[in-house]
XYZ file of N, CA, C and O in Angstrom:
484
model
N 123.065 -30.143 127.503
C 124.437 -29.695 127.260
C 124.444 -28.784 126.043
O 123.930 -29.154 124.998
N 125.024 -27.626 126.199
C 125.047 -26.663 125.103
C 126.443 -26.418 124.554
O 126.613 -25.616 123.643
N 127.441 -27.078 125.108
C 128.806 -26.880 124.627
C 128.983 -27.580 123.283
O 128.473 -28.685 123.075
N 129.712 -26.934 122.393
C 129.980 -27.539 121.082
C 131.402 -27.243 120.641
O 132.005 -26.236 121.022
N 131.897 -28.128 119.842
C 133.134 -27.926 119.082
C 132.714 -28.027 117.628
O 131.962 -28.943 117.266
N 133.170 -27.101 116.803
C 132.769 -27.163 115.400
C 133.967 -26.974 114.475
O 134.950 -26.324 114.826
N 133.848 -27.573 113.334
C 134.774 -27.368 112.222
C 133.885 -26.998 111.046
O 133.048 -27.800 110.626
N 134.026 -25.791 110.537
C 133.125 -25.359 109.470
C 133.897 -24.980 108.217
O 135.020 -24.491 108.280
N 133.256 -25.251 107.101
C 133.819 -24.857 105.816
C 135.018 -25.663 105.358
O 135.826 -25.160 104.574
N 135.140 -26.908 105.811
C 136.227 -27.761 105.317
C 135.940 -28.075 103.856
O 134.838 -28.513 103.523
N 136.902 -27.851 102.982
C 136.680 -28.053 101.545
C 137.588 -29.153 101.012
O 138.782 -29.185 101.313
N 136.963 -30.016 100.202
C 137.679 -31.144 99.611
C 137.244 -31.293 98.157
O 136.046 -31.246 97.869
N 138.216 -31.469 97.282
C 137.886 -31.734 95.876
C 137.833 -33.239 95.707
O 138.843 -33.927 95.878
N 136.632 -33.753 95.381
C 136.418 -35.201 95.341
C 135.582 -35.587 94.128
O 135.068 -34.739 93.413
N 135.416 -36.890 93.951
C 134.721 -37.440 92.788
C 133.493 -38.260 93.182
O 133.105 -39.184 92.492
N 132.850 -37.899 94.267
C 131.657 -38.600 94.734
C 130.441 -38.124 93.949
O 130.369 -36.964 93.551
N 129.476 -39.023 93.770
C 128.211 -38.627 93.161
C 127.569 -39.751 92.383
O 128.253 -40.683 91.924
N 126.267 -39.668 92.221
C 125.509 -40.680 91.494
C 125.549 -40.448 89.985
O 125.265 -41.365 89.211
N 125.912 -39.236 89.562
C 125.978 -38.922 88.132
C 127.397 -39.128 87.609
O 128.376 -38.798 88.273
N 127.497 -39.654 86.390
C 128.820 -39.951 85.830
C 129.692 -38.701 85.720
O 130.906 -38.768 85.898
N 129.082 -37.552 85.459
C 129.861 -36.307 85.362
C 130.561 -35.993 86.681
O 131.693 -35.500 86.683
N 129.906 -36.297 87.788
C 130.510 -36.035 89.090
C 131.724 -36.926 89.317
O 132.713 -36.493 89.910
N 131.659 -38.158 88.838
C 132.768 -39.094 88.999
C 133.935 -38.756 88.088
O 135.086 -39.033 88.421
N 133.656 -38.166 86.939
C 134.700 -37.844 85.968
C 135.353 -36.494 86.243
O 136.573 -36.369 86.214
N 134.542 -35.488 86.472
C 135.049 -34.120 86.636
C 135.395 -33.812 88.087
O 136.362 -33.113 88.367
N 134.595 -34.327 88.995
C 134.775 -34.015 90.407
C 134.211 -32.654 90.739
O 133.756 -31.921 89.872
N 134.243 -32.325 92.023
C 133.732 -31.044 92.480
C 134.173 -30.793 93.916
O 134.690 -31.689 94.576
N 133.945 -29.577 94.373
C 134.281 -29.225 95.745
C 133.108 -29.587 96.653
O 131.957 -29.265 96.354
N 133.432 -30.256 97.740
C 132.469 -30.579 98.785
C 132.831 -29.756 100.015
O 134.008 -29.660 100.369
N 131.833 -29.179 100.645
C 132.050 -28.410 101.870
C 131.457 -29.213 103.021
O 130.292 -29.614 102.969
N 132.270 -29.445 104.044
C 131.844 -30.249 105.185
C 131.894 -29.400 106.451
O 132.898 -28.741 106.716
N 130.802 -29.451 107.203
C 130.717 -28.801 108.511
C 130.410 -29.883 109.531
O 129.522 -30.713 109.309
N 131.138 -29.877 110.635
C 130.913 -30.839 111.713
C 130.736 -30.065 113.010
O 131.520 -29.173 113.325
N 129.692 -30.419 113.747
C 129.459 -29.852 115.072
C 129.309 -31.011 116.045
O 128.527 -31.933 115.792
N 130.055 -30.959 117.143
C 130.026 -32.021 118.144
C 129.589 -31.452 119.480
O 130.125 -30.443 119.930
N 128.622 -32.099 120.108
C 128.234 -31.729 121.465
C 129.196 -32.420 122.419
O 129.336 -33.646 122.401
N 129.869 -31.607 123.216
C 130.887 -32.102 124.132
C 130.800 -31.275 125.419
O 130.636 -30.058 125.355
N 130.937 -31.925 126.553
C 131.016 -31.192 127.815
C 132.422 -30.596 127.903
O 133.403 -31.321 128.057
N 132.504 -29.285 127.778
C 133.802 -28.608 127.755
C 134.199 -28.027 129.113
O 135.215 -27.342 129.212
N 133.440 -28.320 130.143
C 133.720 -27.715 131.449
C 135.071 -28.147 132.012
O 135.809 -27.316 132.550
N 135.422 -29.424 131.892
C 136.709 -29.886 132.419
C 137.865 -29.224 131.671
O 138.811 -28.727 132.288
N 137.802 -29.195 130.353
C 138.859 -28.545 129.562
C 138.956 -27.061 129.898
O 140.054 -26.493 129.935
N 137.816 -26.443 130.171
C 137.815 -25.034 130.557
C 138.538 -24.794 131.871
O 139.140 -23.743 132.072
N 138.493 -25.779 132.746
C 139.177 -25.667 134.042
C 140.656 -26.041 133.948
O 141.502 -25.373 134.513
N 140.962 -27.126 133.237
C 142.331 -27.656 133.252
C 143.259 -27.054 132.205
O 144.466 -27.110 132.363
N 142.695 -26.550 131.100
C 143.490 -26.027 129.988
C 144.344 -27.127 129.346
O 145.432 -26.878 128.860
N 143.829 -28.364 129.346
C 144.551 -29.501 128.774
C 143.791 -30.075 127.582
O 142.585 -30.323 127.665
N 144.513 -30.305 126.488
C 143.916 -30.859 125.278
C 143.305 -32.233 125.543
O 142.272 -32.574 124.960
N 143.894 -32.988 126.435
C 143.388 -34.332 126.741
C 141.962 -34.296 127.298
O 141.230 -35.283 127.229
N 141.526 -33.140 127.799
C 140.199 -33.004 128.384
C 139.157 -32.463 127.409
O 138.067 -32.055 127.812
N 139.482 -32.478 126.130
C 138.561 -32.011 125.095
C 138.675 -32.941 123.889
O 139.214 -34.039 123.988
N 138.180 -32.510 122.757
C 138.327 -33.251 121.503
C 139.247 -32.429 120.612
O 138.973 -31.251 120.354
N 140.317 -33.037 120.150
C 141.311 -32.353 119.326
C 140.762 -32.178 117.914
O 140.648 -33.134 117.164
N 140.406 -30.943 117.555
C 139.765 -30.749 116.254
C 140.714 -30.983 115.088
O 140.268 -31.252 113.975
N 142.008 -30.926 115.322
C 142.960 -31.275 114.256
C 142.861 -32.746 113.891
O 142.957 -33.114 112.713
N 142.640 -33.590 114.892
C 142.465 -35.018 114.633
C 141.132 -35.280 113.938
O 141.044 -36.115 113.039
N 140.091 -34.557 114.340
C 138.793 -34.713 113.689
C 138.906 -34.306 112.220
O 138.385 -34.990 111.335
N 139.607 -33.215 111.941
C 139.809 -32.790 110.553
C 140.461 -33.907 109.734
O 140.025 -34.197 108.616
N 141.481 -34.531 110.276
C 142.162 -35.600 109.556
C 141.237 -36.794 109.310
O 141.299 -37.421 108.247
N 140.364 -37.089 110.272
C 139.378 -38.158 110.080
C 138.431 -37.819 108.932
O 138.158 -38.649 108.066
N 137.914 -36.595 108.930
C 137.002 -36.157 107.873
C 137.713 -36.184 106.525
O 137.175 -36.695 105.527
N 138.916 -35.677 106.475
C 139.689 -35.639 105.232
C 139.899 -37.047 104.675
O 139.715 -37.273 103.472
N 140.245 -37.993 105.526
C 140.508 -39.354 105.035
C 139.243 -39.988 104.461
O 139.305 -40.721 103.474
N 138.091 -39.692 105.046
C 136.830 -40.228 104.511
C 136.461 -39.517 103.209
O 136.100 -40.165 102.219
N 136.551 -38.205 103.184
C 136.172 -37.454 101.981
C 137.084 -37.766 100.798
O 136.628 -37.802 99.660
N 138.357 -38.006 101.053
C 139.295 -38.244 99.967
C 139.492 -39.732 99.678
O 140.392 -40.096 98.933
N 138.620 -40.568 100.225
C 138.701 -42.001 99.972
C 138.016 -42.342 98.636
O 137.589 -41.452 97.901
N 137.892 -43.618 98.369
C 137.273 -44.106 97.138
C 135.903 -43.454 96.937
O 135.109 -43.380 97.874
N 135.604 -42.995 95.718
C 134.324 -42.334 95.460
C 133.113 -43.220 95.785
O 133.134 -44.433 95.571
N 132.080 -42.573 96.308
C 130.805 -43.231 96.603
C 129.695 -42.473 95.874
O 129.907 -41.360 95.377
N 128.514 -43.050 95.842
C 127.391 -42.428 95.143
C 126.744 -41.293 95.926
O 126.365 -40.281 95.347
N 126.577 -41.484 97.233
C 125.729 -40.582 98.013
C 126.477 -39.811 99.095
O 127.277 -40.391 99.836
N 126.159 -38.531 99.212
C 126.714 -37.749 100.313
C 126.139 -38.241 101.635
O 126.771 -38.089 102.681
N 124.955 -38.844 101.613
C 124.388 -39.438 102.815
C 125.328 -40.491 103.393
O 125.513 -40.574 104.614
N 125.931 -41.290 102.504
C 126.874 -42.335 102.930
C 128.124 -41.711 103.560
O 128.603 -42.175 104.599
N 128.633 -40.658 102.941
C 129.809 -39.975 103.488
C 129.506 -39.378 104.858
O 130.302 -39.520 105.794
N 128.368 -38.732 104.989
C 127.987 -38.121 106.267
C 127.869 -39.181 107.355
O 128.328 -38.977 108.485
N 127.270 -40.298 107.020
C 127.113 -41.384 107.993
C 128.478 -41.914 108.430
O 128.714 -42.150 109.621
N 129.382 -42.099 107.484
C 130.726 -42.581 107.815
C 131.458 -41.608 108.724
O 132.142 -42.006 109.666
N 131.340 -40.320 108.445
C 132.001 -39.306 109.265
C 131.436 -39.317 110.685
O 132.197 -39.335 111.662
N 130.117 -39.327 110.813
C 129.501 -39.332 112.141
C 129.894 -40.584 112.924
O 130.222 -40.496 114.117
N 129.878 -41.728 112.278
C 130.251 -42.973 112.959
C 131.702 -42.937 113.405
O 132.043 -43.395 114.495
N 132.567 -42.420 112.557
C 133.991 -42.333 112.899
C 134.192 -41.450 114.138
O 134.897 -41.824 115.076
N 133.580 -40.293 114.146
C 133.735 -39.371 115.278
C 133.150 -39.988 116.548
O 133.807 -40.006 117.589
N 131.944 -40.506 116.450
C 131.290 -41.047 117.641
C 131.991 -42.285 118.187
O 131.942 -42.536 119.383
N 132.646 -43.036 117.343
C 133.328 -44.241 117.827
C 134.744 -43.970 118.310
O 135.296 -44.765 119.066
N 135.347 -42.857 117.923
C 136.736 -42.582 118.289
C 136.919 -41.525 119.374
O 138.009 -41.379 119.910
N 135.877 -40.779 119.663
C 136.010 -39.694 120.641
C 134.912 -39.864 121.694
O 133.771 -39.441 121.487
N 135.261 -40.486 122.803
C 134.254 -40.826 123.809
C 133.659 -39.608 124.505
O 132.633 -39.706 125.157
N 134.265 -38.458 124.383
C 133.712 -37.239 124.994
C 132.551 -36.665 124.169
O 131.770 -35.856 124.670
N 132.450 -37.073 122.906
C 131.403 -36.558 122.025
C 130.076 -37.234 122.356
O 129.972 -38.451 122.370
N 129.053 -36.423 122.606
C 127.720 -36.943 122.926
C 126.813 -36.962 121.698
O 125.880 -37.756 121.618
N 127.109 -36.091 120.739
C 126.299 -36.008 119.530
C 127.140 -35.358 118.441
O 127.911 -34.439 118.712
N 126.951 -35.836 117.219
C 127.681 -35.281 116.079
C 126.704 -34.885 114.983
O 125.831 -35.676 114.611
N 126.857 -33.661 114.504
C 126.086 -33.197 113.352
C 127.063 -33.029 112.186
O 128.107 -32.390 112.344
N 126.699 -33.604 111.045
C 127.530 -33.512 109.853
C 126.689 -32.923 108.727
O 125.585 -33.400 108.452
N 127.222 -31.896 108.101
C 126.549 -31.253 106.956
C 127.522 -31.283 105.787
O 128.676 -30.842 105.920
N 127.063 -31.814 104.660
C 127.890 -31.854 103.453
C 127.140 -31.127 102.346
O 125.973 -31.433 102.065
N 127.823 -30.172 101.726
C 127.224 -29.354 100.675
C 128.022 -29.486 99.387
O 129.247 -29.446 99.398
N 127.282 -29.634 98.282
C 127.852 -29.527 96.936
C 127.388 -28.175 96.409
O 126.190 -27.945 96.274
N 128.315 -27.291 96.115
C 127.929 -25.970 95.620
C 127.508 -25.990 94.161
O 126.642 -25.228 93.764
N 128.151 -26.840 93.377
C 127.909 -26.817 91.929
C 127.693 -28.209 91.341
O 128.426 -28.625 90.445
N 126.679 -28.936 91.803
C 126.443 -30.244 91.199
C 125.925 -30.062 89.770
O 125.375 -29.001 89.442
N 126.086 -31.074 88.930
C 125.658 -30.941 87.532
C 124.144 -31.118 87.365
O 123.674 -32.022 86.672
N 123.388 -30.246 88.007
C 121.939 -30.234 87.831
C 121.519 -28.802 87.515
O 122.077 -27.858 88.079
N 120.596 -28.643 86.600
C 120.194 -27.293 86.205
C 119.450 -26.568 87.324
O 118.770 -27.185 88.138
N 119.614 -25.273 87.348
C 118.907 -24.467 88.327
C 119.824 -23.442 88.968
O 121.033 -23.431 88.735
N 119.225 -22.604 89.794
C 119.962 -21.557 90.496
C 119.805 -21.796 91.987
O 118.691 -21.781 92.516
N 120.906 -22.019 92.672
C 120.896 -22.328 94.097
C 122.290 -22.097 94.647
O 123.258 -22.004 93.892
N 122.416 -22.015 95.948
C 123.721 -21.842 96.584
C 124.390 -23.174 96.878
O 125.587 -23.223 97.113
N 123.619 -24.218 96.895
C 124.187 -25.531 97.148
C 123.102 -26.540 97.449
O 121.958 -26.189 97.727
N 123.487 -27.804 97.367
C 122.602 -28.905 97.742
C 123.391 -29.821 98.655
O 124.625 -29.838 98.624
N 122.700 -30.581 99.475
C 123.440 -31.473 100.349
C 122.566 -32.116 101.391
O 121.335 -32.122 101.286
N 123.232 -32.609 102.424
C 122.545 -33.289 103.507
C 123.102 -32.816 104.851
O 124.221 -32.315 104.920
N 122.283 -33.024 105.868
C 122.715 -32.775 107.241
C 122.132 -33.901 108.089
O 120.926 -34.168 108.010
N 122.998 -34.564 108.855
C 122.535 -35.639 109.734
C 122.993 -35.341 111.158
O 123.982 -34.630 111.368
N 122.281 -35.908 112.116
C 122.647 -35.796 113.526
C 122.629 -37.207 114.095
O 121.638 -37.928 113.943
N 123.742 -37.603 114.735
C 123.832 -38.936 115.324
C 124.308 -38.803 116.773
O 125.324 -38.154 117.046
N 123.551 -39.430 117.658
C 123.937 -39.443 119.071
C 124.975 -40.529 119.317
O 124.996 -41.545 118.624
N 125.809 -40.301 120.296
C 126.831 -41.267 120.693
C 126.366 -41.928 121.980
O 126.304 -41.301 123.019
N 126.019 -43.205 121.886
C 125.492 -43.926 123.061
C 126.582 -44.606 123.829
O 127.452 -45.190 123.414
């Protein structure tokens, strides 16, 4: 299956991180979600019920990102993937990428983060 639904560049100002500066100052997190979904039925019917409503997925991601601070972006990514896979039965696989553009670590880079892929069984 090559069909996908994606939400890219979702930005949230949050206080997640293992370093105390991240918890105190906060930073912008960029979240990208890609879901493998069979879109053939929605393509035929033109009905939202036959696809995954990306507005609802955005709200799910937002509620997790803006929840109580955690140490690891790995934990946030896992929570997002589990939420999507458990709430949207049309999703066969979810990829979640979370990027911190400006974490408090020295160096020159465009961002650091994680990307996970979880299948929906």
